[in-house]
Amino acid sequence: MRLESALLIRVRVPLRRPFRTAHGVTTAKESVLVCLHTDEGVGWGECAAEIAPSYTAEFVGGAWLVLRDHLLPRLLSGPWSSYEELDERTSTVRGHSMAKAAIETALLDAHLRERKKSLATYLGATRKAVPVGVVVDLASDPRETAVTAALRVDEGYRRIKLKVAPGRDVDVVRMVREAIGTAVGLWVDANGTYTSDDRALRLLDQLGLGLIEQPLDPDAWLQSGALARELVTPICLDESIRSVSDVQLAQHFGAADVVNVKPSRVGGVRAARQIVEECAAAGIDSWVGGMLDLGINRAVNLAVAALDGCTLPGDISATDRYFDRDITAPFVLDRNGSMAVPSGLGIGVEIDVEAVASCTVEEITLR
């Protein structure tokens, strides 16, 4: 394959309502899109990095620079014959998994369209639809959080994941459980905000939760292993899992009963598929999480979530929860709490170029 030109587009897509991210409350999704023109066709990718380096070290401004000045020039320098050769070329840039994932998505989109295949088919996914859950953030009033959770259940979601933090956990979880009933799965996500000796984790362990996601710091491998052995509730790792090697670390320390696989965070769909396979072989449950994604990455996440090894509902909620207008056709929740896996060519969805133009902040073409 040969890259002939690359269009970098920085977009700002308004949200329907404010959304809390790792760096605070935001009213718009800012992202970097890549549109790659290759000798096989045109493909689109989306960089999942947030506006600030709070969830991971990557952020939108840095992604723009590393794509423009380092990654894309390496691809424009000459053709490559395999994805392994492509990996070797981009590996000279350390880190920046989300930027690399955006490139991989765009190249696969072009490659698969030319071969009349969908991404789900390429990955070996067998399911046509996957069960999905939804994240409920902490409101200032716990009663508002409980009401929101109940509304999400009424919309059709069959699993609620509640954000928790020290001092805002046990009582809120109990209130949400009362609001949604016992037939709906309830998880909590701590985003690494607790310490291993925190009493709240022991109290949460008594509430019959489906899992506790990332209770400790992403690099606290020893402590996470000890906690997983102590608690009855399954421990899920999210931010800790940045590569296949991290899954192997989790196995070594016994630190994870469950893994949240985010294709963007681990460098793309090929790495994500390998992680799902690694988890299945080790008897670790896995599921696919999202990053307040636009339609490109939502399609990618659904394709990965359709793999047989993904055993739990993913965080891939419907488009209308976030946007009045996305850059693709909207994703819709069905009556069974599931979402259809895109089956079109390439990533499975078409880009609404008018929508992209309406939210473009900056763009540049590299040749």
Coordinates of C-alpha atoms in Angstrom, one line a residue:
M1 CA 0.0 0.0 0.0
R2 CA 1.1 3.6 -0.7
L3 CA -0.1 6.7 1.0
E4 CA -0.6 9.5 -1.5
S5 CA -2.0 12.3 0.7
A6 CA -3.4 12.8 4.2
L7 CA -6.0 15.3 5.3
L8 CA -5.9 16.1 9.0
I9 CA -9.1 17.7 10.4
R10 CA -9.6 19.1 13.8
V11 CA -13.3 19.1 14.7
R12 CA -15.5 20.4 17.6
V13 CA -18.9 18.7 17.7
P14 CA -21.4 20.1 20.2
L15 CA -22.8 17.8 22.8
R16 CA -26.6 17.6 23.6
R17 CA -25.8 18.1 27.2
P18 CA -22.6 18.7 29.3
F19 CA -20.5 15.6 29.8
R20 CA -18.0 14.9 32.6
T21 CA -14.6 13.6 31.4
A22 CA -11.3 12.9 33.2
H23 CA -10.4 16.6 32.9
G24 CA -13.8 18.0 33.9
V25 CA -17.1 19.0 32.3
T26 CA -17.2 19.6 28.6
T27 CA -19.9 20.9 26.2
A28 CA -18.3 19.6 23.0
K29 CA -16.3 16.7 21.7
E30 CA -13.0 17.8 20.2
S31 CA -11.2 15.3 18.0
V32 CA -8.7 14.9 15.2
L33 CA -9.9 13.0 12.1
V34 CA -7.6 11.6 9.4
C35 CA -8.7 11.1 5.8
L36 CA -6.1 9.1 4.0
H37 CA -5.9 8.8 0.2
T38 CA -4.0 5.6 -0.7
D39 CA -3.4 3.7 -3.9
E40 CA -6.4 1.6 -2.9
G41 CA -8.9 4.3 -2.1
V42 CA -9.9 6.7 0.6
G43 CA -10.3 5.8 4.3
W44 CA -11.2 7.7 7.5
G45 CA -10.0 7.4 11.1
E46 CA -10.6 9.1 14.4
C47 CA -8.2 9.9 17.2
A48 CA -9.9 9.3 20.6
A49 CA -7.5 11.5 22.6
E50 CA -9.3 14.0 24.9
I51 CA -8.7 17.7 25.0
A52 CA -6.4 17.4 28.1
P53 CA -3.9 14.7 29.1
S54 CA -6.0 13.5 32.0
Y55 CA -7.3 10.1 31.0
T56 CA -4.0 9.1 29.3
A57 CA -0.9 11.1 28.4
E58 CA -2.4 11.7 24.9
F59 CA -4.4 14.8 24.1
V60 CA -5.9 16.5 21.0
G61 CA -3.2 19.1 20.5
G62 CA -0.4 16.6 20.9
A63 CA -2.1 14.1 18.6
W64 CA -2.4 16.8 15.9
L65 CA 1.3 17.5 16.1
V66 CA 2.5 13.9 16.2
L67 CA 0.3 13.0 13.3
R68 CA 1.4 16.0 11.3
D69 CA 5.1 16.1 12.0
H70 CA 6.0 12.5 12.8
L71 CA 3.6 9.6 12.0
L72 CA 2.1 10.7 8.6
P73 CA 5.5 11.8 7.2
R74 CA 6.8 8.3 7.9
L75 CA 4.0 6.8 5.9
L76 CA 4.3 9.3 3.0
S77 CA 8.0 8.5 2.6
G78 CA 7.3 5.3 0.6
P79 CA 5.1 2.2 0.2
W80 CA 4.9 -0.8 2.6
S81 CA 3.9 -4.4 1.9
S82 CA 2.3 -5.5 5.1
Y83 CA 0.8 -4.1 8.3
E84 CA 3.8 -5.6 10.1
E85 CA 6.1 -3.4 8.0
L86 CA 3.7 -0.4 8.8
D87 CA 4.1 -1.2 12.5
E88 CA 7.8 -1.2 12.2
R89 CA 7.8 2.2 10.5
T90 CA 5.5 3.8 13.1
S91 CA 7.2 2.1 16.1
T92 CA 10.0 4.7 15.8
V93 CA 7.5 7.1 17.4
R94 CA 7.2 6.1 21.0
G95 CA 3.7 5.9 22.5
H96 CA 0.8 7.9 20.9
S97 CA -1.4 4.8 20.6
M98 CA -4.6 6.8 19.9
A99 CA -2.9 8.6 17.0
K100 CA -1.6 5.3 15.6
A101 CA -5.1 3.8 16.0
A102 CA -6.6 6.6 13.9
I103 CA -4.1 5.9 11.1
E104 CA -4.7 2.1 11.3
T105 CA -8.5 2.7 11.1
A106 CA -8.2 4.9 8.0
L107 CA -5.9 2.5 6.2
L108 CA -8.1 -0.5 7.0
D109 CA -11.1 1.5 5.9
A110 CA -9.5 2.1 2.5
H111 CA -8.1 -1.4 2.2
L112 CA -11.3 -3.2 3.1
R113 CA -13.5 -1.0 0.9
E114 CA -11.3 -1.9 -2.1
R115 CA -11.7 -5.6 -1.2
K116 CA -15.5 -5.3 -0.6
K117 CA -15.2 -6.4 3.0
S118 CA -16.4 -5.0 6.3
L119 CA -14.2 -4.5 9.4
A120 CA -16.2 -6.9 11.4
T121 CA -15.6 -9.6 8.8
Y122 CA -11.9 -8.8 8.6
L123 CA -11.7 -9.2 12.4
G124 CA -13.5 -12.5 12.4
A125 CA -16.6 -11.2 14.3
T126 CA -19.6 -13.5 14.1
R127 CA -22.4 -11.5 15.8
K128 CA -24.7 -9.2 14.0
A129 CA -25.7 -7.2 17.1
V130 CA -24.1 -6.9 20.6
P131 CA -25.6 -6.0 24.0
V132 CA -24.5 -2.6 25.2
G133 CA -24.6 -0.7 28.5
V134 CA -24.4 2.9 29.4
V135 CA -22.3 5.1 31.8
V136 CA -24.1 7.2 34.4
D137 CA -22.0 10.1 35.8
L138 CA -22.2 11.4 39.4
A139 CA -24.5 14.3 39.7
S140 CA -24.2 16.8 42.6
D141 CA -27.4 15.3 44.1
P142 CA -27.4 11.5 44.4
R143 CA -31.1 11.4 43.8
E144 CA -30.5 13.0 40.4
T145 CA -27.9 10.2 39.6
A146 CA -30.5 7.6 40.6
V147 CA -33.2 9.2 38.4
T148 CA -30.8 9.3 35.4
A149 CA -29.9 5.6 35.9
A150 CA -33.6 4.7 35.9
L151 CA -34.2 6.8 32.8
R152 CA -31.4 4.9 31.0
V153 CA -33.0 1.6 32.0
D154 CA -36.3 2.8 30.5
E155 CA -34.5 3.6 27.3
G156 CA -33.6 -0.1 27.0
Y157 CA -30.1 -0.4 28.5
R158 CA -29.7 -3.6 30.5
R159 CA -26.5 -2.7 32.3
I160 CA -25.6 0.5 34.1
K161 CA -22.0 1.6 34.9
L162 CA -21.9 4.2 37.6
K163 CA -19.0 6.5 38.1
V164 CA -17.8 6.6 41.8
A165 CA -15.2 8.4 43.7
P166 CA -14.0 8.5 47.4
G167 CA -16.8 9.9 49.5
R168 CA -19.3 9.5 46.7
D169 CA -19.8 5.8 46.4
V170 CA -21.6 3.4 48.7
D171 CA -24.7 5.5 49.4
V172 CA -25.0 6.5 45.8
V173 CA -24.7 2.9 44.6
R174 CA -27.4 1.8 47.0
M175 CA -29.7 4.6 45.8
V176 CA -29.1 3.7 42.2
R177 CA -29.8 0.0 42.8
E178 CA -33.1 0.8 44.5
A179 CA -34.0 3.0 41.5
I180 CA -33.2 0.4 38.7
G181 CA -34.1 -2.8 40.5
T182 CA -32.2 -6.1 40.6
A183 CA -32.8 -7.3 37.0
V184 CA -30.4 -4.8 35.6
G185 CA -26.7 -5.2 35.9
L186 CA -24.8 -2.6 37.9
W187 CA -21.1 -1.9 37.7
V188 CA -19.0 0.9 39.1
D189 CA -16.0 2.7 37.6
A190 CA -13.5 4.4 39.9
N191 CA -11.0 5.6 37.3
G192 CA -8.1 4.8 39.6
T193 CA -9.1 7.1 42.4
Y194 CA -8.9 4.7 45.4
T195 CA -6.0 3.3 47.5
S196 CA -5.7 -0.4 48.2
D197 CA -6.6 0.0 51.9
D198 CA -9.7 2.1 51.3
R199 CA -12.6 0.8 53.4
A200 CA -15.1 1.9 50.7
L201 CA -13.9 -0.8 48.4
R202 CA -14.8 -3.4 51.0
L203 CA -18.2 -1.9 51.4
L204 CA -18.8 -1.8 47.7
D205 CA -17.8 -5.5 47.6
Q206 CA -20.9 -6.3 49.7
L207 CA -23.4 -4.7 47.3
G208 CA -23.6 -7.5 44.6
L209 CA -22.0 -5.4 41.8
G210 CA -21.1 -7.0 38.5
L211 CA -17.6 -5.5 38.7
I212 CA -15.5 -2.7 40.1
E213 CA -13.6 -1.0 37.2
Q214 CA -10.1 0.4 37.7
P215 CA -10.3 0.9 41.5
L216 CA -6.5 1.7 41.8
D217 CA -3.8 3.6 40.0
P218 CA -3.1 2.1 36.5
D219 CA 0.4 1.1 37.5
A220 CA -0.5 -0.4 40.9
W221 CA 0.0 -4.0 39.7
L222 CA 0.9 -5.6 43.0
Q223 CA -1.9 -3.8 44.9
S224 CA -4.4 -4.7 42.2
G225 CA -3.5 -8.3 42.4
A226 CA -3.8 -8.4 46.2
L227 CA -7.2 -6.6 45.9
A228 CA -8.5 -9.0 43.3
R229 CA -7.7 -11.9 45.5
E230 CA -9.4 -10.3 48.5
L231 CA -12.6 -9.1 47.0
V232 CA -15.5 -11.3 45.8
T233 CA -16.6 -8.7 43.2
P234 CA -14.7 -9.0 39.9
I235 CA -12.0 -6.4 39.4
C236 CA -11.9 -4.9 35.9
L237 CA -8.8 -3.1 34.5
D238 CA -9.2 -0.2 32.1
E239 CA -6.5 2.4 32.2
S240 CA -3.9 -0.2 33.2
I241 CA -4.4 -2.1 29.8
R242 CA -2.4 -0.2 27.2
S243 CA -1.0 -3.2 25.2
V244 CA -1.0 -7.0 25.0
S245 CA 1.9 -6.9 27.4
D246 CA -0.2 -5.3 30.0
V247 CA -2.7 -8.1 29.7
Q248 CA 0.2 -10.5 30.4
L249 CA 1.2 -8.4 33.4
A250 CA -2.4 -8.6 34.7
Q251 CA -2.3 -12.4 34.4
H252 CA 1.1 -12.6 36.1
F253 CA -0.1 -10.6 39.1
G254 CA -3.6 -11.9 39.1
A255 CA -4.7 -8.3 38.9
A256 CA -7.8 -8.7 36.6
D257 CA -10.9 -10.8 36.5
V258 CA -12.2 -8.6 33.6
V259 CA -10.5 -6.3 31.0
N260 CA -12.0 -3.3 29.4
V261 CA -10.7 -3.3 25.8
K262 CA -10.6 0.1 24.2
P263 CA -9.3 -0.2 20.6
S264 CA -8.0 3.4 20.5
R265 CA -6.1 3.1 23.8
V266 CA -4.3 0.0 22.8
G267 CA -3.2 1.2 19.3
G268 CA -6.0 -0.1 17.1
V269 CA -8.3 -3.0 16.2
R270 CA -5.5 -5.5 15.5
A271 CA -4.1 -5.1 19.0
A272 CA -7.6 -5.1 20.4
R273 CA -8.4 -8.4 18.7
Q274 CA -5.2 -9.9 20.1
I275 CA -6.1 -8.7 23.6
V276 CA -9.6 -10.2 23.4
E277 CA -8.0 -13.5 22.3
E278 CA -5.4 -13.4 25.1
C279 CA -8.2 -12.8 27.7
A280 CA -10.3 -15.6 26.3
A281 CA -7.3 -18.0 26.5
A282 CA -6.7 -16.9 30.1
G283 CA -10.3 -17.2 31.2
I284 CA -10.6 -13.4 31.7
D285 CA -13.8 -11.7 30.7
S286 CA -13.5 -8.8 28.3
W287 CA -15.7 -6.1 26.9
V288 CA -15.3 -2.9 24.8
G289 CA -15.3 0.5 26.3
G290 CA -15.7 3.9 24.6
M291 CA -14.1 7.3 24.8
L292 CA -17.0 9.7 24.1
D293 CA -16.5 8.7 20.5
L294 CA -17.8 10.1 17.2
G295 CA -19.3 7.7 14.7
I296 CA -16.0 6.4 13.2
N297 CA -14.8 5.0 16.5
R298 CA -18.3 3.9 17.6
A299 CA -18.4 1.7 14.4
V300 CA -14.9 0.4 15.2
N301 CA -15.8 -0.4 18.8
L302 CA -18.9 -2.3 17.7
A303 CA -16.9 -4.4 15.3
V304 CA -14.5 -5.4 18.1
A305 CA -17.4 -6.0 20.5
A306 CA -18.8 -8.5 18.1
L307 CA -15.9 -10.9 18.6
D308 CA -16.8 -14.1 20.4
G309 CA -14.2 -13.4 23.1
C310 CA -16.1 -10.2 24.3
T311 CA -18.3 -11.7 27.0
L312 CA -19.9 -8.7 28.6
P313 CA -21.9 -5.7 27.4
G314 CA -19.8 -2.8 26.2
D315 CA -20.0 1.0 26.8
I316 CA -21.2 1.8 23.3
S317 CA -24.4 3.8 23.9
A318 CA -26.7 5.3 21.2
T319 CA -25.6 8.4 19.3
D320 CA -28.6 10.5 20.6
R321 CA -27.3 10.3 24.1
Y322 CA -24.4 12.6 23.0
F323 CA -25.0 14.4 19.7
D324 CA -27.8 16.0 17.7
R325 CA -25.6 15.5 14.6
D326 CA -22.7 13.1 14.4
I327 CA -20.3 12.7 11.5
T328 CA -21.9 9.4 10.5
A329 CA -25.5 8.1 10.5
P330 CA -26.7 7.7 14.1
F331 CA -26.3 4.5 16.1
V332 CA -29.6 3.3 17.6
L333 CA -30.4 1.1 20.6
D334 CA -32.9 -1.7 19.8
R335 CA -35.6 -3.0 22.1
N336 CA -33.4 -5.8 23.5
G337 CA -30.7 -3.4 24.7
S338 CA -28.4 -4.2 21.8
M339 CA -26.9 -2.4 18.9
A340 CA -26.3 -3.6 15.3
V341 CA -22.8 -4.1 14.2
P342 CA -22.0 -2.1 11.1
S343 CA -21.9 -4.3 8.0
G344 CA -21.0 -1.9 5.3
L345 CA -17.7 -1.9 3.5
G346 CA -14.6 -0.7 5.4
I347 CA -15.4 0.5 8.9
G348 CA -19.0 -0.2 8.0
V349 CA -20.4 3.4 7.9
E350 CA -20.3 6.4 5.6
I351 CA -18.9 9.8 6.6
D352 CA -21.2 12.7 6.5
V353 CA -18.8 15.2 4.9
E354 CA -21.2 18.1 5.3
A355 CA -21.4 17.4 9.0
V356 CA -17.6 17.2 9.2
A357 CA -17.3 20.6 7.4
S358 CA -19.8 22.2 9.7
C359 CA -17.7 21.4 12.8
T360 CA -14.2 21.8 11.4
V361 CA -11.9 24.0 13.3
E362 CA -8.7 23.5 11.4
E363 CA -7.4 21.3 8.6
I364 CA -4.2 20.6 6.7
T365 CA -3.2 18.4 3.8
L366 CA 0.1 16.5 3.7
R367 CA 1.5 15.1 0.5

